[in-house]
Amino acid sequence: MNGTLYLCATPIGNLGDISVRCLEIFNEVDLIAAEDTRRTIQLLNHFGISKPLTSYHEHNKREKGEYIINLLKQGKNVAQVSDAGTPAISDPGEDLVRLCIENDINVTSVPGPVAGINALILSGLSTRRYAFEGFLSVNKRHRREHLESVRNDTHTLIFYEAPHKLKYTLADMLDVFGGERRIALVRELTKLHEEVIRTTLAQAQSLYTEKQPRGEYVIVIEGADEKSAESDENIWEGISVIEHVEKYIAEGMTSKDAIKRAAKDRGLAKRDVYNEYHKGASENEEE
Ligand code: SAM
């Protein structure tokens, strides 16, 4: 008979957040597959648990995935842990779950901390409808495309972010979402320096031009206003190309981004919008 894969959530800071059931499962399983074995050893030592560990992370998930599946097929039980929080949320656990399903192996979860949901409930923003957007790409173009794709979403958006990328992300968010949107920067959850900054995107961006981001962050942003999202979608129907570009510039975009966005909205080539906009601008200057 096959064994079971237990997806075990571990603390995101405060060790007191480990569940009784999680400790029981750690004691019962044959092996713990950890994203960061050094971190998991510290956790196990703290609770006086000694158990065989193996690493399972982004860079070895293919070979290790097969190895773990073979053990499960031999009837061994395996616990999987992320470096913090809930496995399979922005970590390679997702692939192991898929492999288990493909191989008819039972998977169950041992619930516990997850940074995104805790940030959401502390944000003060709507929890009725929300979307987890995970990490944005380090590639600027992909990051912008991701943000553009959710610009008119009316539900609350949750992003994970590394401190050294926070400033760039806030600058891009300001360009795409505009300065009025409410935002919560949720830092160091469950730790000594836990902090929630509830403000607007414009203020957040200016705050972090002076302040150095420290620790782990979740960014929670309110969704687009339903009416403006609807009118935004059809904005180009009643206005000229030049007015369309100028509207985005007035919202804080660079002219390059405004031209790109207007071209996308209207299904036109960027070059055509660029030419029309600059032709119009130079005609206005001549007048
Ligand atoms: N699996 C984890 C979970 O359940 O939330 C997330 C892992 S992901 C690789 C790490 C990201 O989660 C960090 O970059 C940060 O955005 C967020 N995060 C993790 N712990 C956090 C904490 N204590 N406070 C704020 N954000 C945290």
mmCIF file of N, CA and C in Angstrom, residues 74-145:
data_model
loop_
_atom_site.group_PDB
_atom_site.id
_atom_site.type_symbol
_atom_site.label_atom_id
_atom_site.label_comp_id
_atom_site.label_asym_id
_atom_site.label_seq_id
_atom_site.Cartn_x
_atom_site.Cartn_y
_atom_site.Cartn_z
ATOM 1 N N GLN A 74 6.618 2.740 -1.855
ATOM 2 C CA GLN A 74 7.035 1.622 -0.991
ATOM 3 C C GLN A 74 6.286 1.634 0.341
ATOM 4 N N GLY A 75 5.351 2.557 0.495
ATOM 5 C CA GLY A 75 4.537 2.585 1.713
ATOM 6 C C GLY A 75 5.066 3.516 2.792
ATOM 7 N N LYS A 76 6.140 4.271 2.480
ATOM 8 C CA LYS A 76 6.672 5.217 3.478
ATOM 9 C C LYS A 76 5.802 6.479 3.517
ATOM 10 N N ASN A 77 5.717 7.082 4.698
ATOM 11 C CA ASN A 77 4.990 8.347 4.836
ATOM 12 C C ASN A 77 5.995 9.499 4.864
ATOM 13 N N VAL A 78 5.657 10.569 4.152
ATOM 14 C CA VAL A 78 6.592 11.694 4.028
ATOM 15 C C VAL A 78 5.872 12.996 4.398
ATOM 16 N N ALA A 79 6.570 13.842 5.185
ATOM 17 C CA ALA A 79 6.044 15.191 5.463
ATOM 18 C C ALA A 79 6.818 16.159 4.586
ATOM 19 N N GLN A 80 6.105 17.095 3.988
ATOM 20 C CA GLN A 80 6.819 18.102 3.200
ATOM 21 C C GLN A 80 6.675 19.457 3.855
ATOM 22 N N VAL A 81 7.803 20.184 3.994
ATOM 23 C CA VAL A 81 7.741 21.520 4.595
ATOM 24 C C VAL A 81 8.443 22.537 3.703
ATOM 25 N N SER A 82 7.872 23.729 3.709
ATOM 26 C CA SER A 82 8.439 24.855 2.971
ATOM 27 C C SER A 82 9.463 25.526 3.896
ATOM 28 N N ASP A 83 10.216 26.531 3.417
ATOM 29 C CA ASP A 83 11.171 27.131 4.368
ATOM 30 C C ASP A 83 10.414 27.893 5.456
ATOM 31 N N ALA A 84 9.200 28.311 5.157
ATOM 32 C CA ALA A 84 8.308 28.887 6.176
ATOM 33 C C ALA A 84 6.895 28.893 5.613
ATOM 34 N N GLY A 85 5.930 28.703 6.470
ATOM 35 C CA GLY A 85 4.535 28.795 6.046
ATOM 36 C C GLY A 85 4.013 27.522 5.403
ATOM 37 N N THR A 86 3.090 27.716 4.473
ATOM 38 C CA THR A 86 2.364 26.590 3.893
ATOM 39 C C THR A 86 3.037 26.089 2.619
ATOM 40 N N PRO A 87 3.341 24.778 2.555
ATOM 41 C CA PRO A 87 3.969 24.253 1.336
ATOM 42 C C PRO A 87 3.051 24.433 0.134
ATOM 43 N N ALA A 88 3.648 24.551 -1.027
ATOM 44 C CA ALA A 88 2.937 24.690 -2.311
ATOM 45 C C ALA A 88 2.423 26.105 -2.550
ATOM 46 N N ILE A 89 2.647 27.015 -1.591
ATOM 47 C CA ILE A 89 2.299 28.420 -1.819
ATOM 48 C C ILE A 89 3.610 29.153 -2.103
ATOM 49 N N SER A 90 3.818 29.495 -3.372
ATOM 50 C CA SER A 90 5.070 30.116 -3.831
ATOM 51 C C SER A 90 6.286 29.291 -3.448
ATOM 52 N N ASP A 91 6.211 27.985 -3.561
ATOM 53 C CA ASP A 91 7.371 27.106 -3.396
ATOM 54 C C ASP A 91 7.127 25.823 -4.194
ATOM 55 N N PRO A 92 8.143 24.952 -4.357
ATOM 56 C CA PRO A 92 7.985 23.828 -5.288
ATOM 57 C C PRO A 92 7.040 22.715 -4.820
ATOM 58 N N GLY A 93 6.440 22.845 -3.667
ATOM 59 C CA GLY A 93 5.497 21.833 -3.172
ATOM 60 C C GLY A 93 4.419 21.500 -4.191
ATOM 61 N N GLU A 94 4.040 22.503 -4.960
ATOM 62 C CA GLU A 94 3.000 22.338 -5.972
ATOM 63 C C GLU A 94 3.320 21.170 -6.923
ATOM 64 N N ASP A 95 4.608 21.060 -7.304
ATOM 65 C CA ASP A 95 4.995 19.991 -8.244
ATOM 66 C C ASP A 95 4.890 18.617 -7.606
ATOM 67 N N LEU A 96 5.218 18.555 -6.316
ATOM 68 C CA LEU A 96 5.162 17.259 -5.633
ATOM 69 C C LEU A 96 3.706 16.794 -5.489
ATOM 70 N N VAL A 97 2.822 17.727 -5.242
ATOM 71 C CA VAL A 97 1.390 17.392 -5.149
ATOM 72 C C VAL A 97 0.927 16.812 -6.486
ATOM 73 N N ARG A 98 1.331 17.471 -7.571
ATOM 74 C CA ARG A 98 0.921 17.000 -8.906
ATOM 75 C C ARG A 98 1.447 15.584 -9.163
ATOM 76 N N LEU A 99 2.712 15.354 -8.785
ATOM 77 C CA LEU A 99 3.305 14.026 -8.983
ATOM 78 C C LEU A 99 2.539 12.963 -8.203
ATOM 79 N N CYS A 100 2.163 13.294 -6.970
ATOM 80 C CA CYS A 100 1.409 12.338 -6.140
ATOM 81 C C CYS A 100 0.076 12.007 -6.802
ATOM 82 N N ILE A 101 -0.601 13.046 -7.303
ATOM 83 C CA ILE A 101 -1.912 12.820 -7.933
ATOM 84 C C ILE A 101 -1.732 11.912 -9.148
ATOM 85 N N GLU A 102 -0.708 12.185 -9.955
ATOM 86 C CA GLU A 102 -0.456 11.366 -11.153
ATOM 87 C C GLU A 102 -0.161 9.918 -10.791
ATOM 88 N N ASN A 103 0.432 9.720 -9.619
ATOM 89 C CA ASN A 103 0.827 8.371 -9.202
ATOM 90 C C ASN A 103 -0.164 7.737 -8.225
ATOM 91 N N ASP A 104 -1.333 8.329 -8.104
ATOM 92 C CA ASP A 104 -2.377 7.779 -7.224
ATOM 93 C C ASP A 104 -1.940 7.663 -5.773
ATOM 94 N N ILE A 105 -1.197 8.647 -5.331
ATOM 95 C CA ILE A 105 -0.703 8.634 -3.937
ATOM 96 C C ILE A 105 -1.512 9.644 -3.124
ATOM 97 N N ASN A 106 -1.914 9.232 -1.941
ATOM 98 C CA ASN A 106 -2.738 10.101 -1.107
ATOM 99 C C ASN A 106 -1.945 11.321 -0.609
ATOM 100 N N VAL A 107 -2.541 12.508 -0.743
ATOM 101 C CA VAL A 107 -1.921 13.738 -0.209
ATOM 102 C C VAL A 107 -2.906 14.370 0.749
ATOM 103 N N THR A 108 -2.411 14.811 1.891
ATOM 104 C CA THR A 108 -3.297 15.521 2.813
ATOM 105 C C THR A 108 -2.553 16.734 3.363
ATOM 106 N N SER A 109 -3.312 17.691 3.936
ATOM 107 C CA SER A 109 -2.644 18.896 4.433
ATOM 108 C C SER A 109 -2.762 18.989 5.953
ATOM 109 N N VAL A 110 -1.739 19.579 6.529
ATOM 110 C CA VAL A 110 -1.738 19.862 7.964
ATOM 111 C C VAL A 110 -1.684 21.395 8.043
ATOM 112 N N PRO A 111 -2.859 22.038 8.149
ATOM 113 C CA PRO A 111 -2.928 23.502 7.963
ATOM 114 C C PRO A 111 -2.200 24.298 9.035
ATOM 115 N N GLY A 112 -1.862 25.526 8.660
ATOM 116 C CA GLY A 112 -1.174 26.419 9.601
ATOM 117 C C GLY A 112 -0.890 27.753 8.942
ATOM 118 N N PRO A 113 0.190 28.433 9.374
ATOM 119 C CA PRO A 113 0.452 29.795 8.894
ATOM 120 C C PRO A 113 0.654 29.902 7.388
ATOM 121 N N VAL A 114 0.149 31.017 6.848
ATOM 122 C CA VAL A 114 0.426 31.381 5.461
ATOM 123 C C VAL A 114 0.477 32.907 5.428
ATOM 124 N N ALA A 115 1.570 33.446 4.911
ATOM 125 C CA ALA A 115 1.803 34.892 5.019
ATOM 126 C C ALA A 115 0.715 35.704 4.309
ATOM 127 N N GLY A 116 0.337 35.301 3.101
ATOM 128 C CA GLY A 116 -0.597 36.090 2.293
ATOM 129 C C GLY A 116 -1.935 36.306 2.973
ATOM 130 N N ILE A 117 -2.487 35.257 3.544
ATOM 131 C CA ILE A 117 -3.820 35.362 4.168
ATOM 132 C C ILE A 117 -3.742 36.202 5.440
ATOM 133 N N ASN A 118 -2.663 36.047 6.193
ATOM 134 C CA ASN A 118 -2.529 36.853 7.413
ATOM 135 C C ASN A 118 -2.336 38.328 7.076
ATOM 136 N N ALA A 119 -1.613 38.595 5.988
ATOM 137 C CA ALA A 119 -1.452 39.990 5.545
ATOM 138 C C ALA A 119 -2.809 40.548 5.116
ATOM 139 N N LEU A 120 -3.575 39.741 4.399
ATOM 140 C CA LEU A 120 -4.894 40.192 3.924
ATOM 141 C C LEU A 120 -5.793 40.573 5.096
ATOM 142 N N ILE A 121 -5.851 39.716 6.109
ATOM 143 C CA ILE A 121 -6.796 39.995 7.200
ATOM 144 C C ILE A 121 -6.350 41.191 8.054
ATOM 145 N N LEU A 122 -5.042 41.507 8.006
ATOM 146 C CA LEU A 122 -4.567 42.685 8.751
ATOM 147 C C LEU A 122 -4.622 43.966 7.924
ATOM 148 N N SER A 123 -4.832 43.819 6.611
ATOM 149 C CA SER A 123 -4.706 44.980 5.709
ATOM 150 C C SER A 123 -5.818 46.004 5.915
ATOM 151 N N GLY A 124 -6.980 45.543 6.363
ATOM 152 C CA GLY A 124 -8.127 46.454 6.457
ATOM 153 C C GLY A 124 -8.829 46.593 5.109
ATOM 154 N N LEU A 125 -8.319 45.933 4.077
ATOM 155 C CA LEU A 125 -8.953 45.995 2.752
ATOM 156 C C LEU A 125 -9.980 44.873 2.644
ATOM 157 N N SER A 126 -10.770 44.913 1.575
ATOM 158 C CA SER A 126 -11.858 43.938 1.454
ATOM 159 C C SER A 126 -11.327 42.499 1.407
ATOM 160 N N THR A 127 -11.911 41.651 2.245
ATOM 161 C CA THR A 127 -11.524 40.227 2.257
ATOM 162 C C THR A 127 -12.601 39.382 1.567
ATOM 163 N N ARG A 128 -13.620 40.065 1.047
ATOM 164 C CA ARG A 128 -14.753 39.344 0.463
ATOM 165 C C ARG A 128 -14.314 38.619 -0.810
ATOM 166 N N ARG A 129 -13.550 39.328 -1.643
ATOM 167 C CA ARG A 129 -13.001 38.700 -2.852
ATOM 168 C C ARG A 129 -11.550 39.140 -2.974
ATOM 169 N N TYR A 130 -10.650 38.195 -3.182
ATOM 170 C CA TYR A 130 -9.230 38.545 -3.282
ATOM 171 C C TYR A 130 -8.531 37.559 -4.208
ATOM 172 N N ALA A 131 -7.362 37.962 -4.690
ATOM 173 C CA ALA A 131 -6.570 37.055 -5.534
ATOM 174 C C ALA A 131 -5.138 37.064 -5.041
ATOM 175 N N PHE A 132 -4.546 35.883 -4.964
ATOM 176 C CA PHE A 132 -3.146 35.759 -4.590
ATOM 177 C C PHE A 132 -2.332 35.812 -5.874
ATOM 178 N N GLU A 133 -1.459 36.810 -5.994
ATOM 179 C CA GLU A 133 -0.679 36.997 -7.233
ATOM 180 C C GLU A 133 0.753 36.505 -7.092
ATOM 181 N N GLY A 134 1.153 36.082 -5.897
ATOM 182 C CA GLY A 134 2.503 35.537 -5.691
ATOM 183 C C GLY A 134 3.591 36.573 -5.933
ATOM 184 N N PHE A 135 4.756 36.112 -6.390
ATOM 185 C CA PHE A 135 5.885 37.017 -6.665
ATOM 186 C C PHE A 135 5.767 37.584 -8.075
ATOM 187 N N LEU A 136 6.153 38.842 -8.231
ATOM 188 C CA LEU A 136 6.264 39.416 -9.575
ATOM 189 C C LEU A 136 7.619 39.025 -10.135
ATOM 190 N N SER A 137 7.708 39.016 -11.456
ATOM 191 C CA SER A 137 8.974 38.637 -12.091
ATOM 192 C C SER A 137 10.073 39.664 -11.794
ATOM 193 N N VAL A 138 11.328 39.211 -11.829
ATOM 194 C CA VAL A 138 12.444 40.162 -11.699
ATOM 195 C C VAL A 138 12.665 40.899 -13.022
ATOM 196 N N ASN A 139 12.138 40.329 -14.082
ATOM 197 C CA ASN A 139 12.242 40.962 -15.400
ATOM 198 C C ASN A 139 11.206 42.108 -15.494
ATOM 199 N N LYS A 140 11.703 43.316 -15.754
ATOM 200 C CA LYS A 140 10.822 44.498 -15.708
ATOM 201 C C LYS A 140 9.624 44.364 -16.649
ATOM 202 N N ARG A 141 9.872 43.876 -17.859
ATOM 203 C CA ARG A 141 8.780 43.787 -18.837
ATOM 204 C C ARG A 141 7.698 42.816 -18.348
ATOM 205 N N HIS A 142 8.151 41.657 -17.845
ATOM 206 C CA HIS A 142 7.178 40.671 -17.363
ATOM 207 C C HIS A 142 6.429 41.186 -16.140
ATOM 208 N N ARG A 143 7.171 41.935 -15.281
ATOM 209 C CA ARG A 143 6.542 42.484 -14.073
ATOM 210 C C ARG A 143 5.424 43.455 -14.469
ATOM 211 N N ARG A 144 5.752 44.316 -15.460
ATOM 212 C CA ARG A 144 4.763 45.288 -15.917
ATOM 213 C C ARG A 144 3.562 44.587 -16.548
ATOM 214 N N GLU A 145 3.841 43.549 -17.333
ATOM 215 C CA GLU A 145 2.741 42.834 -17.993
ATOM 216 C C GLU A 145 1.822 42.188 -16.962
#
